[in-house]
DNA sequence: ATTGATCATTTGCCCTGTCAACTGATAGAC
DNA sequence: GTCTATCAGTTGACAGGGCAAATGATCAAT
């Protein structure tokens, strides 16, 4: 076992934390018949509807293909509607979609926040937020740079 | 758009950062014909071989089913060997597996570390590491608690 | 009007990953 | 010795997601 660098250790903890957190969210959302990805898609649609698939894909950072399939499932289950105008499809929540989102939203956000609030005080959260912003912005720039020379 | 709590903002940034980072790693590892998951599996096997599938699954935090499939692919490509003794299978790297791992390892670790080293100094990394440890440990405890009452 | 270029979306093929049901093998209990 | 509980691993059905090739629809130039 080689000795890992500090950044590698941070990376490992972060990946595992995100995995655990997603797992917990999935367990929690199961009672509403939703997955984390679906919950996030519904929440994003509610905030931006009507929205095109391309914009939704960007907002959720998934590929066009991925969003197409997920929306097909959500449509099949009657949670969203896709209205085609011209060449783009505009996505909106159905009654059922809004209903399940409103039932799931509060407890999901609470469950999610608790993971942070239970162990980090306000100051620590501010610090973490600032650090994550730096990392996130940098990773975005790297992704953009990778796009360029392809 | 509701105003999101600080913890939710941190969460979003962290998830997106991990996504971006994984994507960058996948792009990088493509030249070696590996995915991030495969890279991590090979690295883990090298450090602990010979190792059983169950232990490997625990080490990588994936389910037994998931590890079974991934190892089947790695075996098909000749990167690992599975030796069955009694009821358990012991996994080791093949020559080819060790070779590709040793070619990919340095640049992958470097690429990975750069994401942190480029924007965070030593102090910031120590702070982040400490915060992530708290979060990670807490998420582990929560997962354990969820297991209990099922 | 026809031909192309362009953009949104879909689809085939693949990898990752979960869960639950199933197979095989071993170890005890009788 | 047989029967059963248990444990390692596999497999089917599914969701999530990537990439690349194919569709479809619009728009611009001829």
mmCIF file of N, CA, C and O (backbone and C1' of nucleotides) in Angstrom, chain A residues 53-54 64-65 68-69 82 88-89, chain C residues 7-13 18-19:
data_model
loop_
_atom_site.group_PDB
_atom_site.id
_atom_site.type_symbol
_atom_site.label_atom_id
_atom_site.label_comp_id
_atom_site.label_asym_id
_atom_site.label_seq_id
_atom_site.Cartn_x
_atom_site.Cartn_y
_atom_site.Cartn_z
ATOM 1 N N UNK A 53 -35.116 19.976 -23.092
ATOM 2 C CA UNK A 53 -34.302 18.859 -22.621
ATOM 3 C C UNK A 53 -32.830 19.235 -22.565
ATOM 4 O O UNK A 53 -32.118 18.831 -21.647
ATOM 5 N N UNK A 54 -32.398 20.006 -23.541
ATOM 6 C CA UNK A 54 -30.990 20.399 -23.579
ATOM 7 C C UNK A 54 -30.626 21.220 -22.344
ATOM 8 O O UNK A 54 -29.597 20.970 -21.704
ATOM 9 N N UNK A 64 -27.107 14.437 -23.169
ATOM 10 C CA UNK A 64 -28.401 14.485 -23.830
ATOM 11 C C UNK A 64 -29.073 13.125 -23.877
ATOM 12 O O UNK A 64 -30.286 13.016 -23.684
ATOM 13 N N UNK A 65 -28.280 12.118 -24.125
ATOM 14 C CA UNK A 65 -28.815 10.764 -24.162
ATOM 15 C C UNK A 65 -29.392 10.350 -22.821
ATOM 16 O O UNK A 65 -30.480 9.763 -22.743
ATOM 17 N N UNK A 68 -32.695 12.055 -22.072
ATOM 18 C CA UNK A 68 -33.758 11.534 -22.925
ATOM 19 C C UNK A 68 -34.394 10.288 -22.308
ATOM 20 O O UNK A 68 -35.603 10.158 -22.228
ATOM 21 N N UNK A 69 -33.535 9.384 -21.850
ATOM 22 C CA UNK A 69 -34.043 8.161 -21.241
ATOM 23 C C UNK A 69 -34.753 8.420 -19.937
ATOM 24 O O UNK A 69 -35.819 7.866 -19.669
ATOM 25 N N UNK A 82 -44.266 16.184 -21.956
ATOM 26 C CA UNK A 82 -43.374 16.782 -22.948
ATOM 27 C C UNK A 82 -44.217 17.291 -24.101
ATOM 28 O O UNK A 82 -44.897 16.526 -24.775
ATOM 29 N N UNK A 88 -38.121 21.722 -30.589
ATOM 30 C CA UNK A 88 -37.744 21.372 -29.226
ATOM 31 C C UNK A 88 -38.940 20.898 -28.412
ATOM 32 O O UNK A 88 -40.082 21.223 -28.718
ATOM 33 N N UNK A 89 -38.649 20.126 -27.368
ATOM 34 C CA UNK A 89 -39.707 19.667 -26.474
ATOM 35 C C UNK A 89 -39.633 20.461 -25.186
ATOM 36 O O UNK A 89 -38.556 20.666 -24.637
ATOM 37 P P DC C 7 -25.610 24.865 -34.571
ATOM 38 O "O5'" DC C 7 -26.852 24.362 -33.710
ATOM 39 C "C5'" DC C 7 -28.128 24.986 -33.911
ATOM 40 C "C4'" DC C 7 -29.211 24.013 -33.477
ATOM 41 C "C3'" DC C 7 -28.891 23.326 -32.143
ATOM 42 O "O3'" DC C 7 -29.982 23.561 -31.257
ATOM 43 C "C1'" DC C 7 -29.561 21.747 -33.777
ATOM 44 P P DA C 8 -29.957 22.922 -29.808
ATOM 45 O "O5'" DA C 8 -31.089 21.806 -29.943
ATOM 46 C "C5'" DA C 8 -32.418 22.199 -30.274
ATOM 47 C "C4'" DA C 8 -33.347 21.010 -30.079
ATOM 48 C "C3'" DA C 8 -33.183 20.301 -28.732
ATOM 49 O "O3'" DA C 8 -34.476 19.981 -28.240
ATOM 50 C "C1'" DA C 8 -32.720 18.781 -30.517
ATOM 51 P P DT C 9 -34.636 19.143 -26.878
ATOM 52 O "O5'" DT C 9 -34.659 17.640 -27.407
ATOM 53 C "C5'" DT C 9 -35.588 17.313 -28.431
ATOM 54 C "C4'" DT C 9 -35.381 15.890 -28.906
ATOM 55 C "C3'" DT C 9 -35.275 14.831 -27.811
ATOM 56 O "O3'" DT C 9 -36.421 13.978 -27.929
ATOM 57 C "C1'" DT C 9 -33.708 14.462 -29.563
ATOM 58 P P DT C 10 -36.556 12.679 -27.068
ATOM 59 O "O5'" DT C 10 -35.869 11.591 -28.028
ATOM 60 C "C5'" DT C 10 -36.404 11.403 -29.331
ATOM 61 C "C4'" DT C 10 -35.722 10.224 -30.009
ATOM 62 C "C3'" DT C 10 -35.741 8.908 -29.224
ATOM 63 O "O3'" DT C 10 -36.138 7.907 -30.143
ATOM 64 C "C1'" DT C 10 -33.531 9.428 -29.881
ATOM 65 P P DT C 11 -36.460 6.426 -29.626
ATOM 66 O "O5'" DT C 11 -35.098 5.635 -29.949
ATOM 67 C "C5'" DT C 11 -34.596 5.660 -31.275
ATOM 68 C "C4'" DT C 11 -33.295 4.878 -31.330
ATOM 69 C "C3'" DT C 11 -33.253 3.641 -30.421
ATOM 70 O "O3'" DT C 11 -32.624 2.593 -31.131
ATOM 71 C "C1'" DT C 11 -31.428 5.018 -29.962
ATOM 72 P P DG C 12 -32.800 1.090 -30.703
ATOM 73 O "O5'" DG C 12 -31.314 0.524 -30.851
ATOM 74 C "C5'" DG C 12 -30.581 0.761 -32.055
ATOM 75 C "C4'" DG C 12 -29.124 0.478 -31.813
ATOM 76 C "C3'" DG C 12 -28.863 -0.761 -30.950
ATOM 77 O "O3'" DG C 12 -27.714 -1.428 -31.434
ATOM 78 C "C1'" DG C 12 -27.944 1.139 -29.893
ATOM 79 P P DC C 13 -27.316 -2.869 -30.873
ATOM 80 O "O5'" DC C 13 -26.054 -2.518 -29.962
ATOM 81 C "C5'" DC C 13 -24.977 -1.760 -30.501
ATOM 82 C "C4'" DC C 13 -24.002 -1.458 -29.397
ATOM 83 C "C3'" DC C 13 -23.895 -2.572 -28.338
ATOM 84 O "O3'" DC C 13 -22.534 -2.839 -28.065
ATOM 85 C "C1'" DC C 13 -24.276 -0.513 -27.304
ATOM 86 P P DT C 18 -23.862 -0.560 -5.495
ATOM 87 O "O5'" DT C 18 -25.459 -0.742 -5.439
ATOM 88 C "C5'" DT C 18 -26.326 0.374 -5.620
ATOM 89 C "C4'" DT C 18 -27.763 -0.121 -5.668
ATOM 90 C "C3'" DT C 18 -28.050 -1.226 -4.657
ATOM 91 O "O3'" DT C 18 -29.110 -0.827 -3.795
ATOM 92 C "C1'" DT C 18 -28.778 -1.878 -6.845
ATOM 93 P P DC C 19 -29.460 -1.679 -2.485
ATOM 94 O "O5'" DC C 19 -30.548 -2.737 -2.997
ATOM 95 C "C5'" DC C 19 -31.724 -2.271 -3.640
ATOM 96 C "C4'" DC C 19 -32.517 -3.471 -4.127
ATOM 97 C "C3'" DC C 19 -32.598 -4.609 -3.098
ATOM 98 O "O3'" DC C 19 -33.958 -5.001 -2.973
ATOM 99 C "C1'" DC C 19 -31.860 -5.429 -5.191
#
